[in-house]
Amino acid sequence: MSRLCIIPCGSRKIWDTNPSAAGSFPAEQAYTGALHRKCQAYAARFFEHWAILSAKHGFLLPGELVPGNYDVAFGSGHPDILSAAQLASQARSKGLDRFEDIVVLGGKKFTVILPQVFDEARSIVYPLVGSKGIGHMLQRLDQVLASGKEFAPDAADGFSG
C-alpha cells in the first residue's frame, strides 16, 4: 500500500525557543511546537513516508533544510503563502503525487487545499478534523501513540476526501 502522512509545521520554531540557534535546520528539527512534535512522532512511528506542510516552504521532507525563521500561515492572507497550484507542482517534483492514500494530521484548513493538490489520490483522510481544538488533538495523538495502533481508517470523524 502506497501511503503518505502530511503533518503541519506549527508557528513555534527552533529560532523562537533557542536564542543561540542560527542558520538552517532540518525540517524535522526546525518546528518545536507541541502539536507538531506529536504529529511528527505519529508520522515517524506509523509511516515510512511523511512530509511537513509549511505555508511558506510547501512540502518539506524531514531532512530538508528550513533556512530560517518565518511567520506565514495558511489562512493568514500573507503574500508568501504558496497556492494550491504551487503545492501541486512541488508535490509532483518531490514525487509525493505517487501516493494513493494520504493521512493528514491537521485541522480544517487542510481539507480545502490538499484535495486540490492530490486530486488523483485514492483517499485523503483527516483523523484530527473533528477534534475540539489543539488540546483535544494532542490528547488523541497521545492515545494512539500509547496504544501502538494508528488511527483507524474511518477515524476521520466522518471526513475523508
C-alpha positions as YAML, in Angstrom:
chain: A
units: angstrom
residues:
- id: 1
  name: MET
  ca: [0.00, 0.00, 0.00]
- id: 2
  name: SER
  ca: [1.33, 3.40, -1.00]
- id: 3
  name: ARG
  ca: [0.79, 5.82, 1.91]
- id: 4
  name: LEU
  ca: [1.92, 9.29, 2.88]
- id: 5
  name: CYS
  ca: [1.37, 11.21, 6.12]
- id: 6
  name: ILE
  ca: [1.30, 15.01, 5.98]
- id: 7
  name: ILE
  ca: [1.77, 16.93, 9.20]
- id: 8
  name: PRO
  ca: [1.51, 20.66, 9.99]
- id: 9
  name: CYS
  ca: [4.63, 22.69, 10.67]
- id: 10
  name: GLY
  ca: [3.45, 24.94, 13.50]
- id: 11
  name: SER
  ca: [4.26, 28.51, 14.41]
- id: 12
  name: ARG
  ca: [6.87, 27.70, 17.08]
- id: 13
  name: LYS
  ca: [10.28, 27.10, 15.64]
- id: 14
  name: ILE
  ca: [13.76, 26.41, 16.96]
- id: 15
  name: TRP
  ca: [14.77, 30.03, 16.42]
- id: 16
  name: ASP
  ca: [11.97, 31.11, 18.79]
- id: 17
  name: THR
  ca: [12.89, 28.70, 21.58]
- id: 18
  name: ASN
  ca: [16.68, 28.64, 21.32]
- id: 19
  name: PRO
  ca: [18.34, 32.07, 21.30]
- id: 20
  name: SER
  ca: [21.65, 30.58, 20.15]
- id: 21
  name: ALA
  ca: [20.06, 28.85, 17.13]
- id: 22
  name: ALA
  ca: [21.29, 30.35, 13.89]
- id: 23
  name: GLY
  ca: [21.25, 29.28, 10.28]
- id: 24
  name: SER
  ca: [19.37, 26.45, 8.64]
- id: 25
  name: PHE
  ca: [17.94, 23.40, 10.39]
- id: 26
  name: PRO
  ca: [16.47, 20.14, 9.06]
- id: 27
  name: ALA
  ca: [12.68, 20.39, 8.94]
- id: 28
  name: GLU
  ca: [12.34, 17.56, 11.47]
- id: 29
  name: GLN
  ca: [14.23, 19.75, 14.00]
- id: 30
  name: ALA
  ca: [13.05, 23.22, 12.98]
- id: 31
  name: TYR
  ca: [9.48, 23.01, 14.32]
- id: 32
  name: THR
  ca: [9.19, 22.75, 18.10]
- id: 33
  name: GLY
  ca: [5.52, 23.23, 19.00]
- id: 34
  name: ALA
  ca: [3.69, 20.54, 20.96]
- id: 35
  name: LEU
  ca: [1.23, 19.66, 18.17]
- id: 36
  name: HIS
  ca: [3.96, 19.41, 15.57]
- id: 37
  name: ARG
  ca: [6.09, 17.21, 17.81]
- id: 38
  name: LYS
  ca: [3.20, 14.80, 18.50]
- id: 39
  name: CYS
  ca: [2.27, 14.69, 14.81]
- id: 40
  name: GLN
  ca: [5.89, 14.02, 13.90]
- id: 41
  name: ALA
  ca: [6.11, 11.21, 16.46]
- id: 42
  name: TYR
  ca: [2.96, 9.68, 14.95]
- id: 43
  name: ALA
  ca: [4.18, 10.03, 11.36]
- id: 44
  name: ALA
  ca: [7.63, 8.61, 12.15]
- id: 45
  name: ARG
  ca: [6.12, 5.66, 14.02]
- id: 46
  name: PHE
  ca: [3.42, 4.59, 11.59]
- id: 47
  name: PHE
  ca: [4.60, 5.78, 8.16]
- id: 48
  name: GLU
  ca: [7.61, 5.11, 6.01]
- id: 49
  name: HIS
  ca: [6.90, 8.32, 4.07]
- id: 50
  name: TRP
  ca: [5.89, 11.61, 5.64]
- id: 51
  name: ALA
  ca: [6.21, 15.31, 4.96]
- id: 52
  name: ILE
  ca: [5.73, 18.56, 6.81]
- id: 53
  name: LEU
  ca: [3.45, 21.13, 5.18]
- id: 54
  name: SER
  ca: [4.53, 24.76, 5.50]
- id: 55
  name: ALA
  ca: [2.53, 27.65, 4.05]
- id: 56
  name: LYS
  ca: [5.81, 29.34, 3.04]
- id: 57
  name: HIS
  ca: [8.01, 26.41, 2.01]
- id: 58
  name: GLY
  ca: [5.40, 23.87, 0.95]
- id: 59
  name: PHE
  ca: [6.16, 20.19, 1.43]
- id: 60
  name: LEU
  ca: [9.30, 19.60, 3.44]
- id: 61
  name: LEU
  ca: [10.80, 16.14, 3.78]
- id: 62
  name: PRO
  ca: [12.23, 15.52, 7.26]
- id: 63
  name: GLY
  ca: [15.87, 16.15, 6.31]
- id: 64
  name: GLU
  ca: [15.27, 19.17, 4.09]
- id: 65
  name: LEU
  ca: [16.66, 22.42, 5.41]
- id: 66
  name: VAL
  ca: [14.50, 25.30, 6.61]
- id: 67
  name: PRO
  ca: [16.66, 28.38, 6.03]
- id: 68
  name: GLY
  ca: [15.45, 30.48, 8.94]
- id: 69
  name: ASN
  ca: [12.55, 31.75, 10.98]
- id: 70
  name: TYR
  ca: [9.36, 32.98, 9.35]
- id: 71
  name: ASP
  ca: [5.76, 33.76, 10.25]
- id: 72
  name: VAL
  ca: [3.49, 32.62, 7.40]
- id: 73
  name: ALA
  ca: [0.37, 30.53, 7.98]
- id: 74
  name: PHE
  ca: [-2.41, 29.19, 5.76]
- id: 75
  name: GLY
  ca: [-5.47, 31.40, 6.06]
- id: 76
  name: SER
  ca: [-3.49, 34.44, 7.23]
- id: 77
  name: GLY
  ca: [-3.62, 36.26, 3.89]
- id: 78
  name: HIS
  ca: [0.18, 36.60, 3.89]
- id: 79
  name: PRO
  ca: [1.57, 37.19, 0.37]
- id: 80
  name: ASP
  ca: [4.16, 34.40, 0.77]
- id: 81
  name: ILE
  ca: [1.56, 31.62, 1.14]
- id: 82
  name: LEU
  ca: [2.01, 29.03, -1.60]
- id: 83
  name: SER
  ca: [-1.03, 28.42, -3.79]
- id: 84
  name: ALA
  ca: [-2.62, 25.03, -4.43]
- id: 85
  name: ALA
  ca: [-1.08, 25.08, -7.92]
- id: 86
  name: GLN
  ca: [2.39, 25.76, -6.49]
- id: 87
  name: LEU
  ca: [1.94, 23.00, -3.92]
- id: 88
  name: ALA
  ca: [0.76, 20.56, -6.61]
- id: 89
  name: SER
  ca: [3.80, 21.36, -8.74]
- id: 90
  name: GLN
  ca: [6.07, 20.86, -5.74]
- id: 91
  name: ALA
  ca: [4.34, 17.58, -4.83]
- id: 92
  name: ARG
  ca: [4.98, 16.32, -8.37]
- id: 93
  name: SER
  ca: [8.64, 17.40, -8.34]
- id: 94
  name: LYS
  ca: [9.22, 15.66, -4.98]
- id: 95
  name: GLY
  ca: [7.36, 12.52, -6.04]
- id: 96
  name: LEU
  ca: [4.64, 12.98, -3.41]
- id: 97
  name: ASP
  ca: [1.91, 12.64, -6.03]
- id: 98
  name: ARG
  ca: [2.69, 8.91, -6.35]
- id: 99
  name: PHE
  ca: [0.95, 8.05, -3.07]
- id: 100
  name: GLU
  ca: [-2.54, 6.58, -3.24]
- id: 101
  name: ASP
  ca: [-3.58, 7.07, 0.38]
- id: 102
  name: ILE
  ca: [-2.83, 10.22, 2.33]
- id: 103
  name: VAL
  ca: [-3.34, 10.81, 6.03]
- id: 104
  name: VAL
  ca: [-3.33, 14.47, 7.05]
- id: 105
  name: LEU
  ca: [-2.77, 15.33, 10.70]
- id: 106
  name: GLY
  ca: [-4.12, 18.83, 10.70]
- id: 107
  name: GLY
  ca: [-7.21, 20.94, 11.04]
- id: 108
  name: LYS
  ca: [-9.96, 22.01, 8.69]
- id: 109
  name: LYS
  ca: [-7.79, 24.45, 6.72]
- id: 110
  name: PHE
  ca: [-6.06, 21.49, 5.08]
- id: 111
  name: THR
  ca: [-9.37, 20.00, 3.88]
- id: 112
  name: VAL
  ca: [-9.72, 22.83, 1.39]
- id: 113
  name: ILE
  ca: [-6.26, 22.92, -0.18]
- id: 114
  name: LEU
  ca: [-4.99, 19.32, -0.14]
- id: 115
  name: PRO
  ca: [-7.73, 17.78, -2.31]
- id: 116
  name: GLN
  ca: [-6.67, 20.30, -4.99]
- id: 117
  name: VAL
  ca: [-3.05, 19.22, -4.62]
- id: 118
  name: PHE
  ca: [-3.65, 15.46, -4.52]
- id: 119
  name: ASP
  ca: [-6.61, 15.26, -6.89]
- id: 120
  name: GLU
  ca: [-5.67, 11.76, -8.05]
- id: 121
  name: ALA
  ca: [-5.21, 10.21, -4.61]
- id: 122
  name: ARG
  ca: [-7.47, 7.27, -3.82]
- id: 123
  name: SER
  ca: [-8.14, 8.67, -0.35]
- id: 124
  name: ILE
  ca: [-7.26, 11.64, 1.81]
- id: 125
  name: VAL
  ca: [-8.15, 11.14, 5.46]
- id: 126
  name: TYR
  ca: [-8.09, 13.81, 8.20]
- id: 127
  name: PRO
  ca: [-8.31, 11.94, 11.53]
- id: 128
  name: LEU
  ca: [-7.96, 15.08, 13.67]
- id: 129
  name: VAL
  ca: [-10.52, 17.29, 11.92]
- id: 130
  name: GLY
  ca: [-13.33, 16.54, 14.37]
- id: 131
  name: SER
  ca: [-11.20, 17.49, 17.39]
- id: 132
  name: LYS
  ca: [-12.35, 20.29, 19.67]
- id: 133
  name: GLY
  ca: [-9.09, 22.25, 19.46]
- id: 134
  name: ILE
  ca: [-5.37, 21.64, 19.79]
- id: 135
  name: GLY
  ca: [-5.66, 20.20, 23.30]
- id: 136
  name: HIS
  ca: [-8.07, 17.54, 22.06]
- id: 137
  name: MET
  ca: [-5.79, 16.81, 19.07]
- id: 138
  name: LEU
  ca: [-2.85, 16.31, 21.44]
- id: 139
  name: GLN
  ca: [-4.93, 14.02, 23.63]
- id: 140
  name: ARG
  ca: [-6.00, 11.89, 20.68]
- id: 141
  name: LEU
  ca: [-2.41, 11.66, 19.41]
- id: 142
  name: ASP
  ca: [-1.22, 10.65, 22.90]
- id: 143
  name: GLN
  ca: [-3.85, 7.90, 23.00]
- id: 144
  name: VAL
  ca: [-2.90, 6.34, 19.66]
- id: 145
  name: LEU
  ca: [0.82, 6.64, 20.35]
- id: 146
  name: ALA
  ca: [0.35, 4.94, 23.73]
- id: 147
  name: SER
  ca: [-1.76, 2.19, 22.19]
- id: 148
  name: GLY
  ca: [0.75, 1.49, 19.43]
- id: 149
  name: LYS
  ca: [-2.08, 1.44, 16.91]
- id: 150
  name: GLU
  ca: [-2.60, 4.14, 14.35]
- id: 151
  name: PHE
  ca: [-5.88, 5.93, 13.78]
- id: 152
  name: ALA
  ca: [-8.44, 3.59, 12.23]
- id: 153
  name: PRO
  ca: [-9.08, 4.38, 8.54]
- id: 154
  name: ASP
  ca: [-12.59, 5.54, 9.46]
- id: 155
  name: ALA
  ca: [-11.43, 7.61, 12.46]
- id: 156
  name: ALA
  ca: [-11.65, 10.81, 10.47]
- id: 157
  name: ASP
  ca: [-14.76, 11.91, 12.33]
- id: 158
  name: GLY
  ca: [-16.67, 11.45, 9.15]
- id: 159
  name: PHE
  ca: [-14.34, 13.45, 6.93]
- id: 160
  name: SER
  ca: [-12.31, 11.94, 4.14]
- id: 161
  name: GLY
  ca: [-11.65, 13.07, 0.63]
...
